[in-house]
PDB file of C-alpha atoms and ligand atoms in Angstrom:
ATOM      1  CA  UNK A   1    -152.797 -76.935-123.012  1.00 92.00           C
ATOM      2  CA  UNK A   2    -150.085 -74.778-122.134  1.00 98.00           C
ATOM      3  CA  UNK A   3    -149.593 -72.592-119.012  1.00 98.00           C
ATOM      4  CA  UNK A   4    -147.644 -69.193-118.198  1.00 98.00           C
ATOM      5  CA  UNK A   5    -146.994 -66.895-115.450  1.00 98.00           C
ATOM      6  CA  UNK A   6    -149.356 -63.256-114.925  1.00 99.00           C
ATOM      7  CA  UNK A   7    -148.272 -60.992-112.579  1.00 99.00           C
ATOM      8  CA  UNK A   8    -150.286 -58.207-111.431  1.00 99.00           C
ATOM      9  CA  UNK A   9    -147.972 -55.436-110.131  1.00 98.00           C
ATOM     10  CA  UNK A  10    -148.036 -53.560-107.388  1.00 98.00           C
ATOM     11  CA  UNK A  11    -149.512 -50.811-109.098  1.00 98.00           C
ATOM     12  CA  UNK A  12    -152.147 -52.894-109.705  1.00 98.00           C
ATOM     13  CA  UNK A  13    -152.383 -54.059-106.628  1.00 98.00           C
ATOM     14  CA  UNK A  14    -152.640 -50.585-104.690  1.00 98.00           C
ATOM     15  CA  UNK A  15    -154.988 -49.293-107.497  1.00 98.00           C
ATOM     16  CA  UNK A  16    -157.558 -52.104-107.266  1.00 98.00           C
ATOM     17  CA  UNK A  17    -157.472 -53.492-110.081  1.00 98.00           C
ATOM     18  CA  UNK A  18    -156.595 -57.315-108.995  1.00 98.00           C
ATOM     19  CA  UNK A  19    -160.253 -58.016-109.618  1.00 98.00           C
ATOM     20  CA  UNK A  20    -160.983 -56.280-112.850  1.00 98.00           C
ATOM     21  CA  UNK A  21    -157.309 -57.652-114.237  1.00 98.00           C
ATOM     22  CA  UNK A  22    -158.752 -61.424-112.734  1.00 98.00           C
ATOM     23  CA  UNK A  23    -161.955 -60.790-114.014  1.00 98.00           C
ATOM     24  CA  UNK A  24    -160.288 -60.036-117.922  1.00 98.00           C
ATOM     25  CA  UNK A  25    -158.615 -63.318-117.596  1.00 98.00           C
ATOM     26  CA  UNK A  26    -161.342 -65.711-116.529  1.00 98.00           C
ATOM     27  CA  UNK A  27    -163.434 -63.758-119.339  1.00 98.00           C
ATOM     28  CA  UNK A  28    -160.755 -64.354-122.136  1.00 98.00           C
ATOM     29  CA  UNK A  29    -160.927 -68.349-121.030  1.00 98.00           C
ATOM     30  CA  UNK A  30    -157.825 -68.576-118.814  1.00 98.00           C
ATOM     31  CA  UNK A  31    -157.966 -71.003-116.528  1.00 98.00           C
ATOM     32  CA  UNK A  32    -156.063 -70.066-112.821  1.00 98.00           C
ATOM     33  CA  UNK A  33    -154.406 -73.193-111.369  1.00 98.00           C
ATOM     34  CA  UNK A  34    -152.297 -71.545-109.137  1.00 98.00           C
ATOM     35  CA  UNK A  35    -152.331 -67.925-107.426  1.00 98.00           C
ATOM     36  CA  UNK A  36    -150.871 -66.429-104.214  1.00 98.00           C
ATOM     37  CA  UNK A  37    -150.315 -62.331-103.061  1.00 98.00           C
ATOM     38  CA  UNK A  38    -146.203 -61.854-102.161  1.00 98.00           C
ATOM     39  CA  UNK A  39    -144.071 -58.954-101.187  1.00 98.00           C
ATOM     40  CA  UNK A  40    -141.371 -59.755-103.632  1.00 98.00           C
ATOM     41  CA  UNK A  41    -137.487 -59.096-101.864  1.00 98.00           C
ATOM     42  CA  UNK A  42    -135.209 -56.972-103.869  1.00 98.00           C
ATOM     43  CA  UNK A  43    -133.300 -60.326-103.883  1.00 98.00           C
ATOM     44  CA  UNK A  44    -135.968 -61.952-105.669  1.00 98.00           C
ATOM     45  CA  UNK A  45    -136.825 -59.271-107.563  1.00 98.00           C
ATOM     46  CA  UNK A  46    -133.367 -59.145-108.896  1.00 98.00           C
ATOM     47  CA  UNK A  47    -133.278 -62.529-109.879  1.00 98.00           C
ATOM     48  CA  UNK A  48    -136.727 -62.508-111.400  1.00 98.00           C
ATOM     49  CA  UNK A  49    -135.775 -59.642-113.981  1.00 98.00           C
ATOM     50  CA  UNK A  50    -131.653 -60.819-114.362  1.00 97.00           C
ATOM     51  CA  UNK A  51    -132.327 -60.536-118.462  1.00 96.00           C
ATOM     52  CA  UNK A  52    -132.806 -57.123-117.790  1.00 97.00           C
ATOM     53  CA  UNK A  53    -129.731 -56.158-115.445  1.00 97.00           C
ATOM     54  CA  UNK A  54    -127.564 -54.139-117.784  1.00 98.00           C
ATOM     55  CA  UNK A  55    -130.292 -52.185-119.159  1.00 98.00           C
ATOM     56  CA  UNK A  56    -130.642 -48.756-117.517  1.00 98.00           C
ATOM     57  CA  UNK A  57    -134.322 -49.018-116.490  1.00 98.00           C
ATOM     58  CA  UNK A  58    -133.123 -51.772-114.275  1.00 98.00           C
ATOM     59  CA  UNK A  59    -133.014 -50.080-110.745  1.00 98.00           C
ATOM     60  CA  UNK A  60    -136.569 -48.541-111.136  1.00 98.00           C
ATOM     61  CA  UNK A  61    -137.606 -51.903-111.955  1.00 98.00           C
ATOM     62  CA  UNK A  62    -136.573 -53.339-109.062  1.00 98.00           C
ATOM     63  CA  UNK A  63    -137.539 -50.345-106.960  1.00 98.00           C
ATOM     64  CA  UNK A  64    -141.196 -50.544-108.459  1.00 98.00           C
ATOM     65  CA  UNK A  65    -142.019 -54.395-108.124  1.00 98.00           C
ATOM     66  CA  UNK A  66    -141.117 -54.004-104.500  1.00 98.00           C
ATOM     67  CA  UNK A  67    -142.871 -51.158-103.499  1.00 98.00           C
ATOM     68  CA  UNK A  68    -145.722 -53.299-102.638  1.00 98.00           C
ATOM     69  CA  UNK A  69    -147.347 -56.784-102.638  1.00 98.00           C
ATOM     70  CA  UNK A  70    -148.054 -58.479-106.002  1.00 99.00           C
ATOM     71  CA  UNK A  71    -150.800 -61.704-107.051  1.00 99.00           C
ATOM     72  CA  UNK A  72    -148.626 -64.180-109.382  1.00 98.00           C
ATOM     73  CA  UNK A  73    -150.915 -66.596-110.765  1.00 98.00           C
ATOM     74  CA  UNK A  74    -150.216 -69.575-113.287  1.00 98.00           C
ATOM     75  CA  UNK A  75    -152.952 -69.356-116.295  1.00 98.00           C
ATOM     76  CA  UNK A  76    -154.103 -71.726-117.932  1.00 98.00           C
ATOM     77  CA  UNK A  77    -155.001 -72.126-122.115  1.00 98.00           C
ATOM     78  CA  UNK A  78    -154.370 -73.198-125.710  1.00 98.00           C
ATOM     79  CA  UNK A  79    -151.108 -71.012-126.685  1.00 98.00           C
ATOM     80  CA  UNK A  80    -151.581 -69.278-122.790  1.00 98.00           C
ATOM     81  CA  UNK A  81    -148.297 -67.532-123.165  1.00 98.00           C
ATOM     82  CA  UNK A  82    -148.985 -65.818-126.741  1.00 98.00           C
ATOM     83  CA  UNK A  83    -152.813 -65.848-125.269  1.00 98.00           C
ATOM     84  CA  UNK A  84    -151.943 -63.849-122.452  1.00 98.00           C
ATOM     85  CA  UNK A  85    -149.223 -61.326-123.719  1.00 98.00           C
ATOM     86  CA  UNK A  86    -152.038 -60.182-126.604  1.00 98.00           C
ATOM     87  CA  UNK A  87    -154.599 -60.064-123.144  1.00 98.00           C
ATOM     88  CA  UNK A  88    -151.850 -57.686-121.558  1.00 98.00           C
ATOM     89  CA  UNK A  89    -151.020 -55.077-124.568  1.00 98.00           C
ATOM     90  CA  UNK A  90    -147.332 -53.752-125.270  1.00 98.00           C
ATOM     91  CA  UNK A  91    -145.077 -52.674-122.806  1.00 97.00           C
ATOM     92  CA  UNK A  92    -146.385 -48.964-123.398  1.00 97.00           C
ATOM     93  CA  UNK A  93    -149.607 -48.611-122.874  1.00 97.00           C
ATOM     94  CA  UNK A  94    -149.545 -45.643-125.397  1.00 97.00           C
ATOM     95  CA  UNK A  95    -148.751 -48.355-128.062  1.00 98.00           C
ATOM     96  CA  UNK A  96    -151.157 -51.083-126.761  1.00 98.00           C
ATOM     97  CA  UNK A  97    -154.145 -51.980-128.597  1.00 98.00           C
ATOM     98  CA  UNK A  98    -157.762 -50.843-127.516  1.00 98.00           C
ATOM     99  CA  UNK A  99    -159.175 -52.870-125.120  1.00 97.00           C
ATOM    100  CA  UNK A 100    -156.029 -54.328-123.774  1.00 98.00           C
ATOM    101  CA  UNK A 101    -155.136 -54.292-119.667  1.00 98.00           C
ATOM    102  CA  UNK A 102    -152.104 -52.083-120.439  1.00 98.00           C
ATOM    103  CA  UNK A 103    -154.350 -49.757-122.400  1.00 98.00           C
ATOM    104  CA  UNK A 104    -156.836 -49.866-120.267  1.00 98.00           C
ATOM    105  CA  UNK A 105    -155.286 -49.364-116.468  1.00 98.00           C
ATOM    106  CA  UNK A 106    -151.310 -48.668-117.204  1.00 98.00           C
ATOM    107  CA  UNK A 107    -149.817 -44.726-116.273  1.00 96.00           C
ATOM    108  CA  UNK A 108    -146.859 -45.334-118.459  1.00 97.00           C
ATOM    109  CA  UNK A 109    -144.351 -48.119-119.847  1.00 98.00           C
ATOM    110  CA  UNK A 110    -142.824 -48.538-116.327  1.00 96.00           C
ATOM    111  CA  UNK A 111    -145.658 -48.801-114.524  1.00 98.00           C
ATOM    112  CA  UNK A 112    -147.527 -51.108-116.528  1.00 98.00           C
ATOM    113  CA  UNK A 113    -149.494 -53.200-114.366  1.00 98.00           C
ATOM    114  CA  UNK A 114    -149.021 -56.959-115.687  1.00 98.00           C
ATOM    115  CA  UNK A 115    -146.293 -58.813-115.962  1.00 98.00           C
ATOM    116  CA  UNK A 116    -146.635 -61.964-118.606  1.00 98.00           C
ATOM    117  CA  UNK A 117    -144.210 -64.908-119.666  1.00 98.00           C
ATOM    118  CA  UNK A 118    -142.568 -63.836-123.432  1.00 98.00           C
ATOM    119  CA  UNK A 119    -142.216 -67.697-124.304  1.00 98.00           C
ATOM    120  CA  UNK A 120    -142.887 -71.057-123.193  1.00 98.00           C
ATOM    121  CA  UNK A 121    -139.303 -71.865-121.655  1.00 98.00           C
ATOM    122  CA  UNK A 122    -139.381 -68.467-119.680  1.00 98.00           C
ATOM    123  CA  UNK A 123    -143.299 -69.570-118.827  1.00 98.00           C
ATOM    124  CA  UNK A 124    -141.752 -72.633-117.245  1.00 98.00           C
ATOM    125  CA  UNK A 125    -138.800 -70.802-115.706  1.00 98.00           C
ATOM    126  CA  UNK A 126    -141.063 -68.257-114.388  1.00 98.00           C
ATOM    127  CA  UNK A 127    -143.611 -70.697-112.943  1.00 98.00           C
ATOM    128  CA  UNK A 128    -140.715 -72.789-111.005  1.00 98.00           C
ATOM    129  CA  UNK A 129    -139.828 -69.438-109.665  1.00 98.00           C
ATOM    130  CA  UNK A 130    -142.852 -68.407-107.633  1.00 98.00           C
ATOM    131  CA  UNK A 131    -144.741 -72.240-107.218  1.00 98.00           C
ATOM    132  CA  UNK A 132    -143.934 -75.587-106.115  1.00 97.00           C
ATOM    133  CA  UNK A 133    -145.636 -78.199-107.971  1.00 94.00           C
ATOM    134  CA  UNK A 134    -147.794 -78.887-104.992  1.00 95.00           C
ATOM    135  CA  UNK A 135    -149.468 -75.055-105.474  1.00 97.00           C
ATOM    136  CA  UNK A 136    -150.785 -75.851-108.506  1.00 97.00           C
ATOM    137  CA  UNK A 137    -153.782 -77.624-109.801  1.00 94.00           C
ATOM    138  CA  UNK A 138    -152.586 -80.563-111.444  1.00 89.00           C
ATOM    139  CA  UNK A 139    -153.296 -81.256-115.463  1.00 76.00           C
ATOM    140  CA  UNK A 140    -155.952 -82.400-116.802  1.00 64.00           C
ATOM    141  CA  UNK A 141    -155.679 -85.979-117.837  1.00 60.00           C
TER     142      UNK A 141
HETATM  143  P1  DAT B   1    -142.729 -56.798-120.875  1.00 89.32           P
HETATM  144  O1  DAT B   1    -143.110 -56.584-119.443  1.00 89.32           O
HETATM  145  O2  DAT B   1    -143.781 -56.281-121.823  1.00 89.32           O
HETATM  146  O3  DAT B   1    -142.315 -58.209-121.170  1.00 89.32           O
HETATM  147  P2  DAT B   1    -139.889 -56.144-120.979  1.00 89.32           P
HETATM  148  O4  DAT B   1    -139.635 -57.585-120.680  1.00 89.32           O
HETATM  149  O5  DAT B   1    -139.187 -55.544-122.151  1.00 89.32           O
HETATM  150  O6  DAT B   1    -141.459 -55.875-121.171  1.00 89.32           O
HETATM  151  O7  DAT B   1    -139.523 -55.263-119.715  1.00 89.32           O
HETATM  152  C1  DAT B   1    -139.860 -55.701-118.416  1.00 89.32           C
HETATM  153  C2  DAT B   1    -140.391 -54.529-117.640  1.00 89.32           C
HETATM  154  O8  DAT B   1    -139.387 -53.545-117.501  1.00 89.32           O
HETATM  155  C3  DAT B   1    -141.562 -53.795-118.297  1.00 89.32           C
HETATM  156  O9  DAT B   1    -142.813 -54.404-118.063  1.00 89.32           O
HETATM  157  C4  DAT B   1    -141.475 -52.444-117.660  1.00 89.32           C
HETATM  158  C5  DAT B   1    -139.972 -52.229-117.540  1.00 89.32           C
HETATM  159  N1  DAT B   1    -139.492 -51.505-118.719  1.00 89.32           N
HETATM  160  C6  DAT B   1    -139.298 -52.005-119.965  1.00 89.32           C
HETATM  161  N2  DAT B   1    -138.862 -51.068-120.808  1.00 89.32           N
HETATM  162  C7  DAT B   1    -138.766 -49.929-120.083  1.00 89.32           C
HETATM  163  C8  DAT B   1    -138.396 -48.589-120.373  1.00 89.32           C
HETATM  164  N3  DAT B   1    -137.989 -48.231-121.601  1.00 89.32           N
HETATM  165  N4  DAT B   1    -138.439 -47.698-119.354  1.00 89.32           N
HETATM  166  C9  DAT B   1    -138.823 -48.050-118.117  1.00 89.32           C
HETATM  167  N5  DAT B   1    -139.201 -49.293-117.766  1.00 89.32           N
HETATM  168  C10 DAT B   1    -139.177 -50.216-118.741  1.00 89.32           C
HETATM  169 MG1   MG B   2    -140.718 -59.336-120.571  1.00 89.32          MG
END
């Protein structure tokens, strides 16, 4: 089993489409085993998307995931990271396939409504990030 980190953005959020985007996942066989709703800091923020700093979208990045709260969650699957980034659709939602969240809900590629892990490592970097290991549901044995 592997697990990786969703983020439903806050245009997500303030659309509501946290259910419908939670609803998707359980229906694709996710399973959540950790989730909370945070107003992310421009600190954190920052931090959180430091691959991206020198790239010129950068500011509206950060000025977008804090306009408003956000639901991280830790999902659960065989190959959840790979599972979960074919769930979400590419970046654009013009290029996404039918069927996909970002194809279904997203305005454009910067407001894109899900954030997903793009490999295991960053899955594990990104869940440290936002969850202690007593937030989460431990592994099955
Ligand atoms: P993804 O979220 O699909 O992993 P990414 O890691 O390349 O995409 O970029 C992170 C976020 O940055 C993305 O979800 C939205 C924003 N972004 C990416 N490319 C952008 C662009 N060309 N213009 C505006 N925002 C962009
Ligand atoms: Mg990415």
């Amino acid at each position: 089993m592997e697990r990786t980190l969703a983020i439903i953005k806050p245009d997500g959020v303030a659309r509501h489409l946290a259910g419908e985007v939670l609803a998707l996942i359980e229906k694709s066989g996710f399973t959540l085993v950790g989730m909370k709703m945070i107003r992310l800091s421009r600190v954190q923020a920052g931090r959180f998307y430091e691959i991206h700093k020198e790239k010129p979208f950068y500011g509206e990045l950060l000025n977008f995931m804090t306009e408003g709260p956000v639901v991280v969650a830790v999902l659960e699957k065989e190959n959840a990271v790979e599972a979960w980034r074919a769930l979400m659709g590419l970046t654009n939602p013009q290029q996404a396939a039918e069927g996909t969240i970002r194809r279904l809900y997203a305005e454009n590629v910067s407001r894109n409504v899900v954030h997903g892990s793009d490999s295991p490592e960053n899955a594990r970097r990104e869940i440290d990030f936002f969850f202690s290991a007593s937030e989460l549901i431990a592994a099955e044995k």
